[in-house]
Structures are given as structure tokens and as C-alpha cells.
PDB file of C-alpha atoms in Angstrom:
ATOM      1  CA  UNK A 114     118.364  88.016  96.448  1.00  0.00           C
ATOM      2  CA  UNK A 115     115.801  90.206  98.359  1.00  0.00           C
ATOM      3  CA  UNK A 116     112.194  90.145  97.900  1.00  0.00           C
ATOM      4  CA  UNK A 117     110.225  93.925  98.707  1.00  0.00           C
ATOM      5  CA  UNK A 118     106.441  93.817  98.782  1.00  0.00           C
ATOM      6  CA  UNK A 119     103.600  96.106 100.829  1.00  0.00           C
ATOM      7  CA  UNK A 120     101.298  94.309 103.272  1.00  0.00           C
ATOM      8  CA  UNK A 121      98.501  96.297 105.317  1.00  0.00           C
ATOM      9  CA  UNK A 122      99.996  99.544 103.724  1.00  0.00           C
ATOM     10  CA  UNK A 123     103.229  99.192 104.840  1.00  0.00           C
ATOM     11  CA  UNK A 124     106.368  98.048 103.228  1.00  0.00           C
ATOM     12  CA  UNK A 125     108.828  95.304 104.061  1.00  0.00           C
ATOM     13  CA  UNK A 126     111.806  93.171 102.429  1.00  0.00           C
ATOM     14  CA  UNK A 127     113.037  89.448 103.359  1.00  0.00           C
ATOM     15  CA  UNK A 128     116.280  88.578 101.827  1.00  0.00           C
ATOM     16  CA  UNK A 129     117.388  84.828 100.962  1.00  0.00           C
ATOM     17  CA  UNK A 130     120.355  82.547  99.848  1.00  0.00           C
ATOM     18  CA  UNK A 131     121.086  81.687  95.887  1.00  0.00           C
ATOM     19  CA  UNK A 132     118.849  78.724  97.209  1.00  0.00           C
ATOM     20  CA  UNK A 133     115.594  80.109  98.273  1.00  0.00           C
ATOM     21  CA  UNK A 134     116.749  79.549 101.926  1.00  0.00           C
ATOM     22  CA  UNK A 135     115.791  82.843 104.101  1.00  0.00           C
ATOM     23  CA  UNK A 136     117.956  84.898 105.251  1.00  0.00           C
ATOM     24  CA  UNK A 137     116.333  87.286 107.931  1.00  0.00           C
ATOM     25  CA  UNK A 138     112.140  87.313 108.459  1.00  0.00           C
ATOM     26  CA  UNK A 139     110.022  90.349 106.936  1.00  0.00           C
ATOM     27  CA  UNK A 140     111.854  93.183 107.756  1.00  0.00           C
ATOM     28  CA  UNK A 141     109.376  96.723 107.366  1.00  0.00           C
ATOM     29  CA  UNK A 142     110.994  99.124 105.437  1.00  0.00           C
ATOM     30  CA  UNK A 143     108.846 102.143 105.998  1.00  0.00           C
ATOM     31  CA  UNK A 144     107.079 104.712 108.614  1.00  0.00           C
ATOM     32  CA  UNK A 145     103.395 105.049 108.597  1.00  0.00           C
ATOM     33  CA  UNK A 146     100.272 103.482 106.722  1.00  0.00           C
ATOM     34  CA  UNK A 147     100.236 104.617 103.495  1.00  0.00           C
ATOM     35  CA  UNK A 148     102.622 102.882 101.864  1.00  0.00           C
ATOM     36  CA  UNK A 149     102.387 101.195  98.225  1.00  0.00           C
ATOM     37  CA  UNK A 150     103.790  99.958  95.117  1.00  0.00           C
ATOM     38  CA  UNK A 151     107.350  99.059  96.508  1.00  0.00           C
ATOM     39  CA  UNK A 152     110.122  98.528  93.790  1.00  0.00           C
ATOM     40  CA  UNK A 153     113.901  97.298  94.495  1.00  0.00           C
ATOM     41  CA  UNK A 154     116.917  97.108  92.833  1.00  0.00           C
ATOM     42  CA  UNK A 155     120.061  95.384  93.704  1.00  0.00           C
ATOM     43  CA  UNK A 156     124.061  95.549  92.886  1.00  0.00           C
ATOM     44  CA  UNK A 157     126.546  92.854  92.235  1.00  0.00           C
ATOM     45  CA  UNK A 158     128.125  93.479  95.416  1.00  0.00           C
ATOM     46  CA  UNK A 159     124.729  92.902  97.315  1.00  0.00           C
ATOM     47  CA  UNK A 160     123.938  96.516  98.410  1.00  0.00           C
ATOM     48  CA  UNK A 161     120.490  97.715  97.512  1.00  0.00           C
ATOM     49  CA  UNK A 162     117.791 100.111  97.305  1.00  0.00           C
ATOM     50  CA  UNK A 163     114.128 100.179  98.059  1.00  0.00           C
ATOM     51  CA  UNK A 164     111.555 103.156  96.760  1.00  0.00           C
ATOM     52  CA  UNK A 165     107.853 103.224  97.165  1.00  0.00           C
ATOM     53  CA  UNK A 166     104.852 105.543  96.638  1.00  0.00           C
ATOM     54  CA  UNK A 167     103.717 107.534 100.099  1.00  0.00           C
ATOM     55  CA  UNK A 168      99.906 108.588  99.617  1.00  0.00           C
ATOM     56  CA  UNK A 169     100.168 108.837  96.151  1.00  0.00           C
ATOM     57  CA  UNK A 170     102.055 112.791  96.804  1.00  0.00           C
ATOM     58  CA  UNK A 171     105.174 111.415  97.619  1.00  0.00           C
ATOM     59  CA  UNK A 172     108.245 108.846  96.617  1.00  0.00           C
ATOM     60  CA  UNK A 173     110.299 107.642  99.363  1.00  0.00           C
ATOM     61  CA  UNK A 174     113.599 105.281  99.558  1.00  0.00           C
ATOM     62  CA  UNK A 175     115.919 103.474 101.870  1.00  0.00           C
ATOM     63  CA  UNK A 176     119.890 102.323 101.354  1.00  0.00           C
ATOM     64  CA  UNK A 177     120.744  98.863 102.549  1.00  0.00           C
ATOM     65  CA  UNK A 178     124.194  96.725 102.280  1.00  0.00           C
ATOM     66  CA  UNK A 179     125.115  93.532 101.314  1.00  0.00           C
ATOM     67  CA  UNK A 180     124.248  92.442 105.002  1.00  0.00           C
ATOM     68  CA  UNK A 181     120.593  93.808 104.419  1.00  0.00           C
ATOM     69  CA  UNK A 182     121.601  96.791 107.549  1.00  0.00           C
ATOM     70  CA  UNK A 183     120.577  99.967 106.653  1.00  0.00           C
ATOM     71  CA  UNK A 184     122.546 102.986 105.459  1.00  0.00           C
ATOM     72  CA  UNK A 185     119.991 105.206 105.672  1.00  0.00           C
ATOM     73  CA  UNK A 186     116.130 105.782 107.202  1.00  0.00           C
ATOM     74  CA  UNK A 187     113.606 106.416 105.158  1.00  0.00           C
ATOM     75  CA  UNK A 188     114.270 109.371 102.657  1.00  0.00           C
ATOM     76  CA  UNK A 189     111.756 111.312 100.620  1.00  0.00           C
ATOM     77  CA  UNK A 190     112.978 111.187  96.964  1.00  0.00           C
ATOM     78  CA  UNK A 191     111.232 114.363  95.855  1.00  0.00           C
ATOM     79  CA  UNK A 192     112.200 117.683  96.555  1.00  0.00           C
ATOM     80  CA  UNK A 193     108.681 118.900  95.780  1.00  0.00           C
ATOM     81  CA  UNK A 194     105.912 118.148  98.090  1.00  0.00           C
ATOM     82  CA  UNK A 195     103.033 116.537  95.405  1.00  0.00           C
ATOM     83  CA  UNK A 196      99.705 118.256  95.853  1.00  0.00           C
ATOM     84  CA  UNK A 197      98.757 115.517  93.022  1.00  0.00           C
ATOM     85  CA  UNK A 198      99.458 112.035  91.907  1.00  0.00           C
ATOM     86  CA  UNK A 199     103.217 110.884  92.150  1.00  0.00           C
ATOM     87  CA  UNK A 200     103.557 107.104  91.675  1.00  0.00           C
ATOM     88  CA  UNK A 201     104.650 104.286  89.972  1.00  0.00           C
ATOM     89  CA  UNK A 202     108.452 104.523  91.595  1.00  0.00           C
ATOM     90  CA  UNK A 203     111.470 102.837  89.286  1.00  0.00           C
ATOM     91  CA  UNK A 204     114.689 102.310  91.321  1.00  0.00           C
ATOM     92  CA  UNK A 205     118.066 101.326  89.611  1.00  0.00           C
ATOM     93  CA  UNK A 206     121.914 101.087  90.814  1.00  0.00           C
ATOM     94  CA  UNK A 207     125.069 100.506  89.734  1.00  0.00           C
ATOM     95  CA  UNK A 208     128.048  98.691  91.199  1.00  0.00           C
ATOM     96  CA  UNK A 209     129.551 101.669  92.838  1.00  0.00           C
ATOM     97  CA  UNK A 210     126.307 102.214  94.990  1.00  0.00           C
ATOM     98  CA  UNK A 211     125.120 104.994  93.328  1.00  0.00           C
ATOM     99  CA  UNK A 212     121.058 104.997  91.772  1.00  0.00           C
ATOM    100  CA  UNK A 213     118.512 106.995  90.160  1.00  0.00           C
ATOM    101  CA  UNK A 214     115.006 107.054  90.799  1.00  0.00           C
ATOM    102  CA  UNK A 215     111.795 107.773  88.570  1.00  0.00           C
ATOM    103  CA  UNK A 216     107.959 108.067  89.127  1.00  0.00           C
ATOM    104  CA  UNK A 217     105.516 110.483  87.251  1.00  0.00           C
ATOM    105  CA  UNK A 218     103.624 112.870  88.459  1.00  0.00           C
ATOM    106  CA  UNK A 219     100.103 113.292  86.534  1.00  0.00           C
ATOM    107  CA  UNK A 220      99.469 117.556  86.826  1.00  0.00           C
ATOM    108  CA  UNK A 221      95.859 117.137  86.143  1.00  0.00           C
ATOM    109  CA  UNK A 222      94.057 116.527  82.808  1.00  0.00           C
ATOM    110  CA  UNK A 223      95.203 114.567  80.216  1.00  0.00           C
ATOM    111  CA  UNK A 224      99.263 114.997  81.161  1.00  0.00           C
ATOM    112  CA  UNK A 225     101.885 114.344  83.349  1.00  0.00           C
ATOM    113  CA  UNK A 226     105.833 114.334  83.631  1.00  0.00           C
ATOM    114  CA  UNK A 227     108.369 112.084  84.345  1.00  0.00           C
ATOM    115  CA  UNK A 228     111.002 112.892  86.848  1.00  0.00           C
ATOM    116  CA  UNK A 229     114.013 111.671  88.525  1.00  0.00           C
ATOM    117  CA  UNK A 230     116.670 112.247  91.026  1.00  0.00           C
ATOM    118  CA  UNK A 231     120.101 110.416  91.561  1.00  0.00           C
ATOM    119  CA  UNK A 232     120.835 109.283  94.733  1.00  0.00           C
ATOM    120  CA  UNK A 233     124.431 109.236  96.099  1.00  0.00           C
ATOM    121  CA  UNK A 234     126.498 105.768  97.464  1.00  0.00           C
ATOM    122  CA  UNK A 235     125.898 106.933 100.804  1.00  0.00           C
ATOM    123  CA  UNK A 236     122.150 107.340 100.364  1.00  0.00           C
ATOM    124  CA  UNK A 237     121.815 111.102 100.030  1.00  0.00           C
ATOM    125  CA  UNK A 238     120.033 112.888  97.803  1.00  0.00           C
ATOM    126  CA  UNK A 239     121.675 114.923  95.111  1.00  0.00           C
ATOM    127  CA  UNK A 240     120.755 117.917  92.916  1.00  0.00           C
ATOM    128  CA  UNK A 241     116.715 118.820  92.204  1.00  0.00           C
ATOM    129  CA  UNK A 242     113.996 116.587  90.547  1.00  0.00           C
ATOM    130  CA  UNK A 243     114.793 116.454  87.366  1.00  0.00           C
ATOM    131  CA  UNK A 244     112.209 116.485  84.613  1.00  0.00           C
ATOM    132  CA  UNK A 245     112.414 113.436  81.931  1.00  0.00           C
ATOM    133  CA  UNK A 246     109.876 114.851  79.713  1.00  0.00           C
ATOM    134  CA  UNK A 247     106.139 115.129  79.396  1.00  0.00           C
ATOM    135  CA  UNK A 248     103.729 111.912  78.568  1.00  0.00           C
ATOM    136  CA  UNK A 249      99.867 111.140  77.940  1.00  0.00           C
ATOM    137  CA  UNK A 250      97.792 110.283  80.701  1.00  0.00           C
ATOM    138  CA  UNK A 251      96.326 107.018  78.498  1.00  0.00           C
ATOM    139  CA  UNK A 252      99.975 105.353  78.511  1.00  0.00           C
ATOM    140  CA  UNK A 253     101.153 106.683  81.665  1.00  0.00           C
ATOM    141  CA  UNK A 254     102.373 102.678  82.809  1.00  0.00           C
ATOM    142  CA  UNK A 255     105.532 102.287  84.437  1.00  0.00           C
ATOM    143  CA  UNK A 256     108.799 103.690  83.331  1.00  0.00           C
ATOM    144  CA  UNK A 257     111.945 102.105  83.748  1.00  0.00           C
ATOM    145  CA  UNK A 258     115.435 103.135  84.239  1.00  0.00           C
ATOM    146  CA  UNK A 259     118.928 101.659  84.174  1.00  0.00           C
ATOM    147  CA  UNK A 260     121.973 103.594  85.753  1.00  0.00           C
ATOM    148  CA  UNK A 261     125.210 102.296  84.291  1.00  0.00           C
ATOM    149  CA  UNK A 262     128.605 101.968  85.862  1.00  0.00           C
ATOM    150  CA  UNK A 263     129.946 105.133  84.111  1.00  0.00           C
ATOM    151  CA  UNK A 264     126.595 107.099  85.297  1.00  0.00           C
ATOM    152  CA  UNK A 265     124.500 107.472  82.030  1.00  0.00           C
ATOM    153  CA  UNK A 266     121.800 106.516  82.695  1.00  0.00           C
ATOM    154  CA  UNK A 267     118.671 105.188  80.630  1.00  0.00           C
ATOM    155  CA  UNK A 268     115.077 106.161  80.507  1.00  0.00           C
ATOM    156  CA  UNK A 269     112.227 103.952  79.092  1.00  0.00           C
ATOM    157  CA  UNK A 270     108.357 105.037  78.903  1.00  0.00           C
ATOM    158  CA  UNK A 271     105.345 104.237  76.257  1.00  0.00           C
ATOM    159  CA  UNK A 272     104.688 106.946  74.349  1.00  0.00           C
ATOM    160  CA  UNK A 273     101.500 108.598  72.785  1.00  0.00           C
ATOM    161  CA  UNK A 274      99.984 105.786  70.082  1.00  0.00           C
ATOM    162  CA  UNK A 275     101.525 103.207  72.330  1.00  0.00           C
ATOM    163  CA  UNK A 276     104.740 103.431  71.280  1.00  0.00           C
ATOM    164  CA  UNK A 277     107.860 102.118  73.637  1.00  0.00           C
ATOM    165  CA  UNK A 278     110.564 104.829  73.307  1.00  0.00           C
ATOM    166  CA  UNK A 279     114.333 104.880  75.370  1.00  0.00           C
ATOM    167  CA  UNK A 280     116.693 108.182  75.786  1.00  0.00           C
ATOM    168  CA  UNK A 281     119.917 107.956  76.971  1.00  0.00           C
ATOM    169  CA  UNK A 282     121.054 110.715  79.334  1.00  0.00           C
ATOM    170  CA  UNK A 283     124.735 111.421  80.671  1.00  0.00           C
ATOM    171  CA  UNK A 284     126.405 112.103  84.098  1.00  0.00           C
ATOM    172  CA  UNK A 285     124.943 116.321  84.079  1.00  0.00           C
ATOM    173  CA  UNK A 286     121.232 114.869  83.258  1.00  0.00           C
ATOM    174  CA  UNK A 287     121.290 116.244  79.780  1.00  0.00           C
ATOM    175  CA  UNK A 288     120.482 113.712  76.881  1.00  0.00           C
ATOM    176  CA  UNK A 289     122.559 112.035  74.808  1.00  0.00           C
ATOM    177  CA  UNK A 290     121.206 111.556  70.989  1.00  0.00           C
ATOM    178  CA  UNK A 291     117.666 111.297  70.423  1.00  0.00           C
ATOM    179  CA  UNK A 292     114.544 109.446  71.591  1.00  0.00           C
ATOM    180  CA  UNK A 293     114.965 105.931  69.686  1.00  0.00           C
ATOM    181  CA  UNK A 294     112.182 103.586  69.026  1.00  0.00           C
ATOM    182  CA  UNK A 295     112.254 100.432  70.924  1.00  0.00           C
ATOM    183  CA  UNK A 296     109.109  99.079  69.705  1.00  0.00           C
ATOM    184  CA  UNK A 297     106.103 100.718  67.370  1.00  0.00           C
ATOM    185  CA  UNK A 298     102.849  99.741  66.383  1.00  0.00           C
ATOM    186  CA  UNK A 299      99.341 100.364  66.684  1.00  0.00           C
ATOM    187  CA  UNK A 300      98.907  97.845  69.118  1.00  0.00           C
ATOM    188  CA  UNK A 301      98.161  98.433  73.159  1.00  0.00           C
ATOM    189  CA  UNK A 302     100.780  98.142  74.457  1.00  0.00           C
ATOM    190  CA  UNK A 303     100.920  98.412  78.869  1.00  0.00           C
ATOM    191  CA  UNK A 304     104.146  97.327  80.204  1.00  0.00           C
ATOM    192  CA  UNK A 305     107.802  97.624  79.198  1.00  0.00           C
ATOM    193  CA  UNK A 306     110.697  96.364  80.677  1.00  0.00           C
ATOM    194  CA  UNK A 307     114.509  96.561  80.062  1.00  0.00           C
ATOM    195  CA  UNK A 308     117.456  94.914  81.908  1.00  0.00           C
ATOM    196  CA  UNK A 309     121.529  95.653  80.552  1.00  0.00           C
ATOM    197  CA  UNK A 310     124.270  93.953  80.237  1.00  0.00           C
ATOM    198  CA  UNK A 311     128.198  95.123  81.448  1.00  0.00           C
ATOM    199  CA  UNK A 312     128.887  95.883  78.264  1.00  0.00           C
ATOM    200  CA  UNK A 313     126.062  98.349  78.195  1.00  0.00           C
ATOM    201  CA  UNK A 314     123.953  96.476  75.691  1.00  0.00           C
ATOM    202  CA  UNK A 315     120.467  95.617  76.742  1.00  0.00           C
ATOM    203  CA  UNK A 316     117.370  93.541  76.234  1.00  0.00           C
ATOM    204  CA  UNK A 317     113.611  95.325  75.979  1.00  0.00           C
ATOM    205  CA  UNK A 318     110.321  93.416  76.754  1.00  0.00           C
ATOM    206  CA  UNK A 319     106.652  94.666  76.390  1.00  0.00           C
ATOM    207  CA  UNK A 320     103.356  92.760  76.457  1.00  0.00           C
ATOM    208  CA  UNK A 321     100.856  93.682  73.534  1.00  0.00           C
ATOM    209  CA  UNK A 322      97.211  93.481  72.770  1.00  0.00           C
ATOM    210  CA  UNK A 323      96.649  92.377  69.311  1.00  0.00           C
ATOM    211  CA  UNK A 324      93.017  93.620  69.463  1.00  0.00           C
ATOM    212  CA  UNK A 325      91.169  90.536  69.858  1.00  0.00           C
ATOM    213  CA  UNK A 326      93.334  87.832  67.164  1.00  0.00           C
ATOM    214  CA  UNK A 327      95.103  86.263  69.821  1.00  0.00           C
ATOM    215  CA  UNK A 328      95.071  88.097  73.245  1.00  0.00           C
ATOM    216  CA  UNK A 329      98.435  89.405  74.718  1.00  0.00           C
ATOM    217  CA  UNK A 330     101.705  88.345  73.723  1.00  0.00           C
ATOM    218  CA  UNK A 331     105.298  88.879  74.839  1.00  0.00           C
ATOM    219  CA  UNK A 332     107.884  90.475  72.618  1.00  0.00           C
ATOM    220  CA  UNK A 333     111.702  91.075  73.298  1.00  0.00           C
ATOM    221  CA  UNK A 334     114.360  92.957  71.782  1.00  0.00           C
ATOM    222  CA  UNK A 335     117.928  93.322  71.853  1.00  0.00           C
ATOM    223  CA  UNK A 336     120.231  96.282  71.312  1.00  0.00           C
ATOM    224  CA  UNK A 337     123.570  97.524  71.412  1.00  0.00           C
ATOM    225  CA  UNK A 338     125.100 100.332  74.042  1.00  0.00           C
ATOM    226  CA  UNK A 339     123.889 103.349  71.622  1.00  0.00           C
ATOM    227  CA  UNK A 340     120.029 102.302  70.907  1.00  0.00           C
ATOM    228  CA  UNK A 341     120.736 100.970  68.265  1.00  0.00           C
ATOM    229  CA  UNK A 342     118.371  97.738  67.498  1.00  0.00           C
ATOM    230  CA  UNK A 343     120.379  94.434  66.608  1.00  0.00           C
ATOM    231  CA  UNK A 344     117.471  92.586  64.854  1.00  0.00           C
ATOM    232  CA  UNK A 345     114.041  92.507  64.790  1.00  0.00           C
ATOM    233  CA  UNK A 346     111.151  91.779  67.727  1.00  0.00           C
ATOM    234  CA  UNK A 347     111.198  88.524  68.499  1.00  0.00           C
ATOM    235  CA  UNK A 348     107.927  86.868  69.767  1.00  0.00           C
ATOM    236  CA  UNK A 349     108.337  85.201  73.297  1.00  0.00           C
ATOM    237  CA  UNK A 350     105.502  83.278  74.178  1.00  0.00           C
TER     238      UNK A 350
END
């Protein structure tokens, strides 16, 4: 597994066995010294990516390979140059090599919009950003994505009333269905997470604040390839 983290501003990786034994020593990732908020993800054949927030204008990335050598330098995700916030990076990739990136970009006031680009097996970047849809400032927390095998893709974000919602999208960026429902209530909820299984299934977490009764707790839910819920929340914690 490989570890990515920031020190000092800068980011850098260490990789290790199944056992915890290192691998290599911190290895920096990134150019320059303002550097933040790295995020990884990593393939079943080894090979991964790293993406982090530049001076909260830009999103950068960098290709490795199983062996932890890199494909690529240090590539700005974005085609357009920020004049405000972009941050909050979400990296995923799929066994061929291929990966998507997210981040949001708040345009002032009380909104912002989600946007992604797909990033080739060879580490280049391909097509334009591409807009995921608008979101309120209040739940802007971080989004998460999940490229599958075939290259739909999925999209998960809070919504306004604190809502966790997921939207499917297919291999030309345009969405498949509707916006489904992953979790709704009144509560605050900050921080969603989803991970998916070969079979395209997957399983959604989010923490929530029950105003005071009991503090946060943990929920998790399961659902099939389409959105479609199988069961109820279940209570984690």
C-alpha cells in the first residue's frame, strides 16, 4: 500500500509491504511550497495516482507504477487557471490505469461547482473540466468519486439540507438516471464516503450530528450497481 501526506507544504508518498514493512523512504511528490490536502488512489495491479490542491487555484496530479517510478511529472488537472478557491481534490482509478479527478471550485458567495477531468493510462489529460453540477457553500465537504472498469464513473456530494446524493455518469460524461438519495435527514451531516465492489455494487458511509442526543455517529449503506439501496442505514458505531 502507499501512504501520501503534505509536510512543510509539500507533498510526499512512502510505499510499504502487505506487512507494514517500508518499501522506499518519503518520496516528495510535488514542485514548490504550496502544496496541500494530498489524496491517492490505487489499482489492483499496484499503479497509482496522487492529486493535491496548489494554492488553493489549482489541482495537480502525478502517475506512478506498481514499482512506485513515475509515469509522469507533476500535471495540473485543470484546464482553467482558478482566480478563486479550487480544493478538496478526489482521485479514483480503475484496473486499466485510467482515473478521474474531482475538486470544487467555490465562484464566490454562497455557491460553487463541482468538476472533473479523466485522466488517461499514460497520465495525460483528456477532454475539458467537466462540470458535475452546482452545490451550497454550507455543505461544500468532500466529494467522492469511483471510476469503474467499464468507465462510468460515480459522483458523490452532500447536498443542500444535508442530504448525501450519488449520480452515475457514463464513458461521454453525460449522466446516467437520476440523482438517487444515499442518505436523508435533517441531521448535519460533514463527510461521506463510498468504496465499490467488482461487481459494481458499493458501500456508502457518512458521519452525522444528531444535534446534541448523542454526538456523531457512523452510518453505512449498501447498494446495488444501479443506486438502488439494498436495505436500510445501518448504525456503525
Amino acid at each position: 500500500y502507499v501512504v501520501a501526506y503534505h509536510n512543510s507544504n509539500r507533498i510526499y508518498i512512502r510505499r510499504f509491504a502487505a506487512d507494514g514493512t517500508p518499501l522506499s523512504g518519503d518520496v516528495e511528490v510535488s514542485t514548490g511550497t504550496t502544496n496541500v490536502r494530498p489524496t491517492i488512489a490505487v489499482n489492483a495491479n499496484g499503479e497509482f495516482i496522487v492529486a493535491w490542491e496548489e494554492g488553493n487555484r489549482n489541482i495537480f496530479f502525478r502517475r506512478y507504477d506498481s514499482t512506485g517510478t513515475p509515469i509522469t511529472s507533476q500535471v495540473r488537472a485543470n484546464v482553467e487557471n482558478f482566480s478563486q478557491t479550487a480544493q478538496y481534490p478526489t482521485v479514483s482509478i480503475n484496473s486499466s490505469g485510467e482515473a478521474i479527478i474531482a475538486w470544487f471550485f467555490q465562484t464566490g458567495g454562497s455557491t460553487g461547482t463541482t468538476y472533473a477531468r479523466r485522466i488517461s493510462a499514460a497520465g495525460a489529460v483528456l477532454g475539458g473540466d467537466l462540470a458535475l453540477g452546482t452545490f451550497h457553500t454550507q455543505n461544500y465537504t468532500p466529494i467522492r468519486m469511483h471510476l469503474r472498469d467499464n468507465g462510468t464513473f460515480l459522483y458523490v456530494r452532500n447536498s443542500a439540507l444535508w442530504n448525501s446524493v450519488g449520480q452515475f455518469y457514463d464513458t461521454a460524461n453525460a449522466p446516467i438516471g437520476s440523482i438517487f438519495t444515499i442518505a436523508a435527514t435533517a441531521s448535519n451531516r460533514t463527510r461521506t464516503d463510498v468504496d465499490m465492489l467488482p461487481d459494481g455494487s458499493f458501500v456508502a458511509i457518512w458521519d452525522q450530528d444528531l444535534f446534541g442526543t448523542v454526538g456523531l455517529e457512523v452510518f453505512a449503506r449498501r447498494f446495488d450497481s444501479s443506486g438502488v439501496p439494498l436495505g436500510a442505514a445501518v448504525l456503525v458505531n
